[in-house]
Amino acid sequence: MNRQQILWVFFGFSGRISRQAFALAGLLLYVIRLYPVYRMIAAEGDETVINHWASVFIAMFAVLIVSHIALAVKRLHDFDRSGWWSLLFPIGDIIAFILLCFPPGTAGANRYGQRTDSAS
């Protein structure tokens, strides 16, 4: 996978994505999001370290939520639905992620593009 494809997966708002690619990319984003939380817990009361990792978490969260929304847009496109529904993603976050992982996409091409793969 080249850099352009990686940028499309995490920051592109057009096209379709299979449920497997959506699930793996989303899980990676959750792991990245939880790392600063882990570091804050491991700091055990060191306010300087906790404040540093809290700042990192806030900055990462802002970027990662955009990436989660981009993934949700492409997944909704796979259902032949408007990507605008992905703006509700921050409200339901993990529940919305899980709900988008399970149902298969539209068989064949739809108005958002070709089918992503045979197991979409």
mmCIF file of N, CA and C in Angstrom:
data_model
loop_
_atom_site.group_PDB
_atom_site.id
_atom_site.type_symbol
_atom_site.label_atom_id
_atom_site.label_comp_id
_atom_site.label_asym_id
_atom_site.label_seq_id
_atom_site.Cartn_x
_atom_site.Cartn_y
_atom_site.Cartn_z
ATOM 1 N N MET A 1 0.855 -1.177 0.000
ATOM 2 C CA MET A 1 0.000 0.000 0.000
ATOM 3 C C MET A 1 0.897 1.236 0.000
ATOM 4 N N ASN A 2 0.674 2.144 -0.940
ATOM 5 C CA ASN A 2 1.513 3.332 -0.999
ATOM 6 C C ASN A 2 0.927 4.466 -0.151
ATOM 7 N N ARG A 3 1.678 5.541 -0.054
ATOM 8 C CA ARG A 3 1.294 6.667 0.808
ATOM 9 C C ARG A 3 -0.045 7.263 0.392
ATOM 10 N N GLN A 4 -0.283 7.369 -0.908
ATOM 11 C CA GLN A 4 -1.532 7.943 -1.394
ATOM 12 C C GLN A 4 -2.735 7.094 -0.977
ATOM 13 N N GLN A 5 -2.600 5.785 -1.042
ATOM 14 C CA GLN A 5 -3.686 4.898 -0.626
ATOM 15 C C GLN A 5 -3.933 5.000 0.872
ATOM 16 N N ILE A 6 -2.855 5.097 1.649
ATOM 17 C CA ILE A 6 -3.000 5.225 3.104
ATOM 18 C C ILE A 6 -3.712 6.531 3.440
ATOM 19 N N LEU A 7 -3.317 7.621 2.794
ATOM 20 C CA LEU A 7 -3.981 8.904 3.028
ATOM 21 C C LEU A 7 -5.452 8.834 2.638
ATOM 22 N N TRP A 8 -5.767 8.130 1.531
ATOM 23 C CA TRP A 8 -7.165 7.993 1.141
ATOM 24 C C TRP A 8 -7.954 7.213 2.190
ATOM 25 N N VAL A 9 -7.379 6.114 2.680
ATOM 26 C CA VAL A 9 -8.094 5.303 3.668
ATOM 27 C C VAL A 9 -8.437 6.126 4.899
ATOM 28 N N PHE A 10 -7.478 6.897 5.402
ATOM 29 C CA PHE A 10 -7.690 7.599 6.659
ATOM 30 C C PHE A 10 -8.245 9.014 6.521
ATOM 31 N N PHE A 11 -8.108 9.638 5.340
ATOM 32 C CA PHE A 11 -8.549 11.024 5.219
ATOM 33 C C PHE A 11 -9.370 11.316 3.969
ATOM 34 N N GLY A 12 -9.613 10.320 3.128
ATOM 35 C CA GLY A 12 -10.423 10.519 1.931
ATOM 36 C C GLY A 12 -11.903 10.393 2.248
ATOM 37 N N PHE A 13 -12.701 11.236 1.599
ATOM 38 C CA PHE A 13 -14.140 11.222 1.855
ATOM 39 C C PHE A 13 -14.940 10.712 0.656
ATOM 40 N N SER A 14 -14.270 10.124 -0.322
ATOM 41 C CA SER A 14 -14.981 9.617 -1.492
ATOM 42 C C SER A 14 -14.687 8.132 -1.663
ATOM 43 N N GLY A 15 -15.566 7.467 -2.383
ATOM 44 C CA GLY A 15 -15.379 6.047 -2.637
ATOM 45 C C GLY A 15 -16.016 5.169 -1.581
ATOM 46 N N ARG A 16 -15.660 3.905 -1.635
ATOM 47 C CA ARG A 16 -16.224 2.891 -0.745
ATOM 48 C C ARG A 16 -15.094 2.138 -0.059
ATOM 49 N N ILE A 17 -15.414 1.536 1.098
ATOM 50 C CA ILE A 17 -14.432 0.729 1.815
ATOM 51 C C ILE A 17 -15.135 -0.511 2.350
ATOM 52 N N SER A 18 -14.457 -1.628 2.297
ATOM 53 C CA SER A 18 -15.050 -2.885 2.773
ATOM 54 C C SER A 18 -15.130 -2.892 4.293
ATOM 55 N N ARG A 19 -15.949 -3.782 4.818
ATOM 56 C CA ARG A 19 -16.078 -3.839 6.274
ATOM 57 C C ARG A 19 -14.801 -4.299 6.939
ATOM 58 N N GLN A 20 -14.022 -5.179 6.302
ATOM 59 C CA GLN A 20 -12.764 -5.628 6.889
ATOM 60 C C GLN A 20 -11.758 -4.475 6.972
ATOM 61 N N ALA A 21 -11.615 -3.725 5.887
ATOM 62 C CA ALA A 21 -10.691 -2.589 5.882
ATOM 63 C C ALA A 21 -11.158 -1.527 6.872
ATOM 64 N N PHE A 22 -12.466 -1.297 6.938
ATOM 65 C CA PHE A 22 -13.024 -0.339 7.882
ATOM 66 C C PHE A 22 -12.717 -0.753 9.314
ATOM 67 N N ALA A 23 -12.949 -2.022 9.629
ATOM 68 C CA ALA A 23 -12.725 -2.512 10.989
ATOM 69 C C ALA A 23 -11.249 -2.419 11.380
ATOM 70 N N LEU A 24 -10.358 -2.846 10.501
ATOM 71 C CA LEU A 24 -8.930 -2.799 10.819
ATOM 72 C C LEU A 24 -8.420 -1.370 10.966
ATOM 73 N N ALA A 25 -8.823 -0.495 10.061
ATOM 74 C CA ALA A 25 -8.389 0.904 10.148
ATOM 75 C C ALA A 25 -8.958 1.561 11.400
ATOM 76 N N GLY A 26 -10.213 1.286 11.698
ATOM 77 C CA GLY A 26 -10.834 1.856 12.896
ATOM 78 C C GLY A 26 -10.181 1.363 14.175
ATOM 79 N N LEU A 27 -9.877 0.076 14.234
ATOM 80 C CA LEU A 27 -9.197 -0.453 15.420
ATOM 81 C C LEU A 27 -7.826 0.181 15.606
ATOM 82 N N LEU A 28 -7.112 0.384 14.514
ATOM 83 C CA LEU A 28 -5.823 1.057 14.598
ATOM 84 C C LEU A 28 -5.981 2.468 15.169
ATOM 85 N N LEU A 29 -6.997 3.183 14.728
ATOM 86 C CA LEU A 29 -7.232 4.528 15.245
ATOM 87 C C LEU A 29 -7.571 4.505 16.734
ATOM 88 N N TYR A 30 -8.329 3.516 17.182
ATOM 89 C CA TYR A 30 -8.647 3.410 18.610
ATOM 90 C C TYR A 30 -7.394 3.100 19.434
ATOM 91 N N VAL A 31 -6.541 2.240 18.929
ATOM 92 C CA VAL A 31 -5.296 1.925 19.641
ATOM 93 C C VAL A 31 -4.430 3.179 19.762
ATOM 94 N N ILE A 32 -4.314 3.915 18.665
ATOM 95 C CA ILE A 32 -3.536 5.156 18.687
ATOM 96 C C ILE A 32 -4.150 6.141 19.684
ATOM 97 N N ARG A 33 -5.477 6.219 19.702
ATOM 98 C CA ARG A 33 -6.155 7.137 20.614
ATOM 99 C C ARG A 33 -5.961 6.745 22.075
ATOM 100 N N LEU A 34 -5.862 5.454 22.346
ATOM 101 C CA LEU A 34 -5.723 5.003 23.734
ATOM 102 C C LEU A 34 -4.294 5.082 24.271
ATOM 103 N N TYR A 35 -3.303 5.194 23.397
ATOM 104 C CA TYR A 35 -1.917 5.233 23.866
ATOM 105 C C TYR A 35 -1.650 6.384 24.831
ATOM 106 N N PRO A 36 -2.070 7.630 24.539
ATOM 107 C CA PRO A 36 -1.844 8.694 25.522
ATOM 108 C C PRO A 36 -2.565 8.447 26.851
ATOM 109 N N VAL A 37 -3.728 7.805 26.789
ATOM 110 C CA VAL A 37 -4.449 7.472 28.022
ATOM 111 C C VAL A 37 -3.620 6.493 28.851
ATOM 112 N N TYR A 38 -3.068 5.497 28.193
ATOM 113 C CA TYR A 38 -2.180 4.543 28.873
ATOM 114 C C TYR A 38 -1.012 5.265 29.532
ATOM 115 N N ARG A 39 -0.401 6.210 28.796
ATOM 116 C CA ARG A 39 0.749 6.949 29.336
ATOM 117 C C ARG A 39 0.348 7.805 30.538
ATOM 118 N N MET A 40 -0.858 8.363 30.516
ATOM 119 C CA MET A 40 -1.328 9.152 31.661
ATOM 120 C C MET A 40 -1.534 8.266 32.878
ATOM 121 N N ILE A 41 -2.082 7.085 32.669
ATOM 122 C CA ILE A 41 -2.296 6.151 33.782
ATOM 123 C C ILE A 41 -0.956 5.694 34.335
ATOM 124 N N ALA A 42 0.001 5.439 33.449
ATOM 125 C CA ALA A 42 1.321 4.972 33.881
ATOM 126 C C ALA A 42 2.118 6.053 34.603
ATOM 127 N N ALA A 43 1.748 7.323 34.443
ATOM 128 C CA ALA A 43 2.488 8.423 35.072
ATOM 129 C C ALA A 43 2.332 8.432 36.590
ATOM 130 N N GLU A 44 1.295 7.825 37.110
ATOM 131 C CA GLU A 44 1.056 7.673 38.550
ATOM 132 C C GLU A 44 1.248 8.965 39.334
ATOM 133 N N GLY A 45 0.482 9.994 38.984
ATOM 134 C CA GLY A 45 0.466 11.215 39.769
ATOM 135 C C GLY A 45 1.471 12.281 39.371
ATOM 136 N N ASP A 46 2.339 12.040 38.428
ATOM 137 C CA ASP A 46 3.289 13.054 37.963
ATOM 138 C C ASP A 46 2.525 14.036 37.075
ATOM 139 N N GLU A 47 2.154 15.184 37.666
ATOM 140 C CA GLU A 47 1.295 16.142 36.977
ATOM 141 C C GLU A 47 1.874 16.638 35.660
ATOM 142 N N THR A 48 3.172 16.842 35.590
ATOM 143 C CA THR A 48 3.802 17.320 34.361
ATOM 144 C C THR A 48 3.613 16.321 33.232
ATOM 145 N N VAL A 49 3.863 15.055 33.517
ATOM 146 C CA VAL A 49 3.717 14.006 32.510
ATOM 147 C C VAL A 49 2.244 13.847 32.123
ATOM 148 N N ILE A 50 1.377 13.879 33.101
ATOM 149 C CA ILE A 50 -0.057 13.739 32.823
ATOM 150 C C ILE A 50 -0.543 14.887 31.947
ATOM 151 N N ASN A 51 -0.130 16.113 32.259
ATOM 152 C CA ASN A 51 -0.536 17.268 31.455
ATOM 153 C C ASN A 51 -0.003 17.167 30.025
ATOM 154 N N HIS A 52 1.237 16.691 29.896
ATOM 155 C CA HIS A 52 1.810 16.516 28.558
ATOM 156 C C HIS A 52 0.988 15.531 27.737
ATOM 157 N N TRP A 53 0.702 14.356 28.298
ATOM 158 C CA TRP A 53 -0.032 13.336 27.555
ATOM 159 C C TRP A 53 -1.497 13.715 27.359
ATOM 160 N N ALA A 54 -2.044 14.536 28.268
ATOM 161 C CA ALA A 54 -3.408 15.032 28.070
ATOM 162 C C ALA A 54 -3.446 15.960 26.852
ATOM 163 N N SER A 55 -2.420 16.801 26.698
ATOM 164 C CA SER A 55 -2.332 17.683 25.535
ATOM 165 C C SER A 55 -2.173 16.869 24.251
ATOM 166 N N VAL A 56 -1.341 15.839 24.319
ATOM 167 C CA VAL A 56 -1.151 14.958 23.156
ATOM 168 C C VAL A 56 -2.474 14.289 22.799
ATOM 169 N N PHE A 57 -3.210 13.830 23.803
ATOM 170 C CA PHE A 57 -4.494 13.171 23.568
ATOM 171 C C PHE A 57 -5.472 14.106 22.867
ATOM 172 N N ILE A 58 -5.561 15.340 23.329
ATOM 173 C CA ILE A 58 -6.504 16.292 22.737
ATOM 174 C C ILE A 58 -6.147 16.570 21.278
ATOM 175 N N ALA A 59 -4.859 16.782 21.014
ATOM 176 C CA ALA A 59 -4.424 17.039 19.633
ATOM 177 C C ALA A 59 -4.688 15.825 18.749
ATOM 178 N N MET A 60 -4.362 14.629 19.246
ATOM 179 C CA MET A 60 -4.575 13.408 18.471
ATOM 180 C C MET A 60 -6.061 13.158 18.254
ATOM 181 N N PHE A 61 -6.865 13.424 19.263
ATOM 182 C CA PHE A 61 -8.298 13.189 19.154
ATOM 183 C C PHE A 61 -8.895 14.029 18.032
ATOM 184 N N ALA A 62 -8.461 15.280 17.930
ATOM 185 C CA ALA A 62 -8.983 16.166 16.886
ATOM 186 C C ALA A 62 -8.689 15.603 15.490
ATOM 187 N N VAL A 63 -7.483 15.085 15.296
ATOM 188 C CA VAL A 63 -7.121 14.521 13.989
ATOM 189 C C VAL A 63 -7.807 13.176 13.775
ATOM 190 N N LEU A 64 -7.828 12.358 14.803
ATOM 191 C CA LEU A 64 -8.374 11.011 14.658
ATOM 192 C C LEU A 64 -9.883 10.995 14.474
ATOM 193 N N ILE A 65 -10.584 11.969 15.044
ATOM 194 C CA ILE A 65 -12.035 11.983 14.849
ATOM 195 C C ILE A 65 -12.358 12.315 13.393
ATOM 196 N N VAL A 66 -11.551 13.172 12.771
ATOM 197 C CA VAL A 66 -11.729 13.454 11.339
ATOM 198 C C VAL A 66 -11.492 12.175 10.538
ATOM 199 N N SER A 67 -10.475 11.417 10.924
ATOM 200 C CA SER A 67 -10.176 10.165 10.240
ATOM 201 C C SER A 67 -11.303 9.145 10.428
ATOM 202 N N HIS A 68 -11.845 9.058 11.640
ATOM 203 C CA HIS A 68 -12.973 8.154 11.882
ATOM 204 C C HIS A 68 -14.175 8.552 11.021
ATOM 205 N N ILE A 69 -14.422 9.841 10.904
ATOM 206 C CA ILE A 69 -15.543 10.307 10.086
ATOM 207 C C ILE A 69 -15.302 9.968 8.620
ATOM 208 N N ALA A 70 -14.068 10.133 8.144
ATOM 209 C CA ALA A 70 -13.745 9.778 6.752
ATOM 210 C C ALA A 70 -13.987 8.288 6.508
ATOM 211 N N LEU A 71 -13.594 7.451 7.456
ATOM 212 C CA LEU A 71 -13.844 6.016 7.324
ATOM 213 C C LEU A 71 -15.346 5.733 7.297
ATOM 214 N N ALA A 72 -16.089 6.395 8.183
ATOM 215 C CA ALA A 72 -17.539 6.181 8.241
ATOM 216 C C ALA A 72 -18.211 6.629 6.943
ATOM 217 N N VAL A 73 -17.740 7.726 6.341
ATOM 218 C CA VAL A 73 -18.300 8.191 5.072
ATOM 219 C C VAL A 73 -18.145 7.107 4.014
ATOM 220 N N LYS A 74 -16.938 6.565 3.900
ATOM 221 C CA LYS A 74 -16.700 5.531 2.878
ATOM 222 C C LYS A 74 -17.498 4.268 3.177
ATOM 223 N N ARG A 75 -17.665 3.938 4.442
ATOM 224 C CA ARG A 75 -18.463 2.748 4.794
ATOM 225 C C ARG A 75 -19.930 2.980 4.463
ATOM 226 N N LEU A 76 -20.439 4.163 4.760
ATOM 227 C CA LEU A 76 -21.821 4.488 4.404
ATOM 228 C C LEU A 76 -22.006 4.481 2.891
ATOM 229 N N HIS A 77 -21.001 4.941 2.167
ATOM 230 C CA HIS A 77 -21.068 4.871 0.702
ATOM 231 C C HIS A 77 -21.167 3.421 0.245
ATOM 232 N N ASP A 78 -20.538 2.512 0.974
ATOM 233 C CA ASP A 78 -20.618 1.096 0.619
ATOM 234 C C ASP A 78 -22.039 0.567 0.762
ATOM 235 N N PHE A 79 -22.842 1.201 1.626
ATOM 236 C CA PHE A 79 -24.259 0.848 1.786
ATOM 237 C C PHE A 79 -25.138 1.634 0.821
ATOM 238 N N ASP A 80 -24.540 2.475 -0.031
ATOM 239 C CA ASP A 80 -25.255 3.386 -0.930
ATOM 240 C C ASP A 80 -26.061 4.412 -0.136
ATOM 241 N N ARG A 81 -25.468 4.882 0.944
ATOM 242 C CA ARG A 81 -26.076 5.911 1.794
ATOM 243 C C ARG A 81 -25.216 7.168 1.753
ATOM 244 N N SER A 82 -25.818 8.283 2.072
ATOM 245 C CA SER A 82 -25.107 9.562 2.089
ATOM 246 C C SER A 82 -24.072 9.579 3.215
ATOM 247 N N GLY A 83 -22.922 10.133 2.923
ATOM 248 C CA GLY A 83 -21.868 10.257 3.920
ATOM 249 C C GLY A 83 -22.161 11.286 4.990
ATOM 250 N N TRP A 84 -23.163 12.130 4.768
ATOM 251 C CA TRP A 84 -23.507 13.139 5.765
ATOM 252 C C TRP A 84 -23.919 12.515 7.097
ATOM 253 N N TRP A 85 -24.426 11.284 7.071
ATOM 254 C CA TRP A 85 -24.804 10.602 8.310
ATOM 255 C C TRP A 85 -23.596 10.380 9.211
ATOM 256 N N SER A 86 -22.407 10.400 8.635
ATOM 257 C CA SER A 86 -21.203 10.180 9.437
ATOM 258 C C SER A 86 -20.957 11.307 10.425
ATOM 259 N N LEU A 87 -21.585 12.449 10.242
ATOM 260 C CA LEU A 87 -21.417 13.540 11.201
ATOM 261 C C LEU A 87 -22.004 13.187 12.565
ATOM 262 N N LEU A 88 -22.842 12.161 12.603
ATOM 263 C CA LEU A 88 -23.364 11.673 13.880
ATOM 264 C C LEU A 88 -22.366 10.742 14.571
ATOM 265 N N PHE A 89 -21.315 10.356 13.870
ATOM 266 C CA PHE A 89 -20.332 9.414 14.415
ATOM 267 C C PHE A 89 -19.759 9.862 15.758
ATOM 268 N N PRO A 90 -19.371 11.129 15.938
ATOM 269 C CA PRO A 90 -18.802 11.507 17.243
ATOM 270 C C PRO A 90 -19.766 11.320 18.411
ATOM 271 N N ILE A 91 -21.056 11.334 18.144
ATOM 272 C CA ILE A 91 -22.028 11.159 19.220
ATOM 273 C C ILE A 91 -22.033 9.707 19.709
ATOM 274 N N GLY A 92 -22.037 8.769 18.781
ATOM 275 C CA GLY A 92 -22.123 7.364 19.148
ATOM 276 C C GLY A 92 -20.799 6.637 19.134
ATOM 277 N N ASP A 93 -19.754 7.247 18.640
ATOM 278 C CA ASP A 93 -18.387 6.758 18.503
ATOM 279 C C ASP A 93 -18.269 5.241 18.418
ATOM 280 N N ILE A 94 -18.008 4.554 19.494
ATOM 281 C CA ILE A 94 -17.708 3.111 19.463
ATOM 282 C C ILE A 94 -18.927 2.302 19.030
ATOM 283 N N ILE A 95 -20.121 2.732 19.399
ATOM 284 C CA ILE A 95 -21.332 2.012 19.005
ATOM 285 C C ILE A 95 -21.539 2.137 17.494
ATOM 286 N N ALA A 96 -21.349 3.346 16.969
ATOM 287 C CA ALA A 96 -21.461 3.546 15.521
ATOM 288 C C ALA A 96 -20.408 2.736 14.781
ATOM 289 N N PHE A 97 -19.199 2.700 15.311
ATOM 290 C CA PHE A 97 -18.123 1.921 14.700
ATOM 291 C C PHE A 97 -18.509 0.450 14.604
ATOM 292 N N ILE A 98 -18.996 -0.109 15.690
ATOM 293 C CA ILE A 98 -19.369 -1.528 15.716
ATOM 294 C C ILE A 98 -20.527 -1.792 14.750
ATOM 295 N N LEU A 99 -21.517 -0.902 14.738
ATOM 296 C CA LEU A 99 -22.662 -1.097 13.843
ATOM 297 C C LEU A 99 -22.261 -1.045 12.368
ATOM 298 N N LEU A 100 -21.252 -0.258 12.035
ATOM 299 C CA LEU A 100 -20.818 -0.172 10.642
ATOM 300 C C LEU A 100 -19.906 -1.329 10.239
ATOM 301 N N CYS A 101 -19.417 -2.086 11.209
ATOM 302 C CA CYS A 101 -18.513 -3.206 10.905
ATOM 303 C C CYS A 101 -19.244 -4.436 10.368
ATOM 304 N N PHE A 102 -20.479 -4.645 10.741
ATOM 305 C CA PHE A 102 -21.126 -5.921 10.473
ATOM 306 C C PHE A 102 -21.900 -6.059 9.170
ATOM 307 N N PRO A 103 -22.777 -5.135 8.816
ATOM 308 C CA PRO A 103 -23.580 -5.393 7.615
ATOM 309 C C PRO A 103 -22.749 -5.318 6.335
ATOM 310 N N PRO A 104 -23.043 -6.198 5.385
ATOM 311 C CA PRO A 104 -22.319 -6.146 4.107
ATOM 312 C C PRO A 104 -22.764 -4.928 3.305
ATOM 313 N N GLY A 105 -21.903 -4.497 2.410
ATOM 314 C CA GLY A 105 -22.210 -3.358 1.553
ATOM 315 C C GLY A 105 -23.122 -3.757 0.403
ATOM 316 N N THR A 106 -23.443 -2.800 -0.428
ATOM 317 C CA THR A 106 -24.258 -3.022 -1.606
ATOM 318 C C THR A 106 -23.518 -3.931 -2.581
ATOM 319 N N ALA A 107 -24.206 -4.929 -3.096
ATOM 320 C CA ALA A 107 -23.591 -5.823 -4.078
ATOM 321 C C ALA A 107 -23.398 -5.071 -5.386
ATOM 322 N N GLY A 108 -22.232 -5.203 -5.959
ATOM 323 C CA GLY A 108 -21.952 -4.540 -7.232
ATOM 324 C C GLY A 108 -21.696 -3.062 -7.069
ATOM 325 N N ALA A 109 -21.704 -2.359 -8.188
ATOM 326 C CA ALA A 109 -21.444 -0.916 -8.185
ATOM 327 C C ALA A 109 -22.658 -0.164 -7.654
ATOM 328 N N ASN A 110 -22.414 0.980 -7.054
ATOM 329 C CA ASN A 110 -23.485 1.887 -6.678
ATOM 330 C C ASN A 110 -23.050 3.293 -7.065
ATOM 331 N N ARG A 111 -23.793 4.311 -6.679
ATOM 332 C CA ARG A 111 -23.487 5.674 -7.137
ATOM 333 C C ARG A 111 -22.184 6.215 -6.575
ATOM 334 N N TYR A 112 -21.570 5.514 -5.608
ATOM 335 C CA TYR A 112 -20.316 5.963 -5.013
ATOM 336 C C TYR A 112 -19.097 5.222 -5.551
ATOM 337 N N GLY A 113 -19.311 4.218 -6.373
ATOM 338 C CA GLY A 113 -18.170 3.529 -6.980
ATOM 339 C C GLY A 113 -18.390 2.030 -7.099
ATOM 340 N N GLN A 114 -17.346 1.348 -7.532
ATOM 341 C CA GLN A 114 -17.367 -0.101 -7.682
ATOM 342 C C GLN A 114 -17.338 -0.767 -6.308
ATOM 343 N N ARG A 115 -17.740 -2.017 -6.269
ATOM 344 C CA ARG A 115 -17.656 -2.796 -5.041
ATOM 345 C C ARG A 115 -16.190 -2.918 -4.662
ATOM 346 N N THR A 116 -15.892 -2.789 -3.368
ATOM 347 C CA THR A 116 -14.508 -2.732 -2.920
ATOM 348 C C THR A 116 -13.806 -4.081 -3.014
ATOM 349 N N ASP A 117 -14.484 -5.154 -2.665
ATOM 350 C CA ASP A 117 -13.963 -6.510 -2.819
ATOM 351 C C ASP A 117 -15.119 -7.481 -2.625
ATOM 352 N N SER A 118 -14.837 -8.762 -2.746
ATOM 353 C CA SER A 118 -15.913 -9.762 -2.708
ATOM 354 C C SER A 118 -16.532 -9.926 -1.333
ATOM 355 N N ALA A 119 -15.877 -9.480 -0.283
ATOM 356 C CA ALA A 119 -16.398 -9.655 1.083
ATOM 357 C C ALA A 119 -16.756 -8.316 1.714
ATOM 358 N N SER A 120 -17.205 -7.365 0.924
ATOM 359 C CA SER A 120 -17.485 -6.053 1.488
ATOM 360 C C SER A 120 -18.796 -6.069 2.244
#
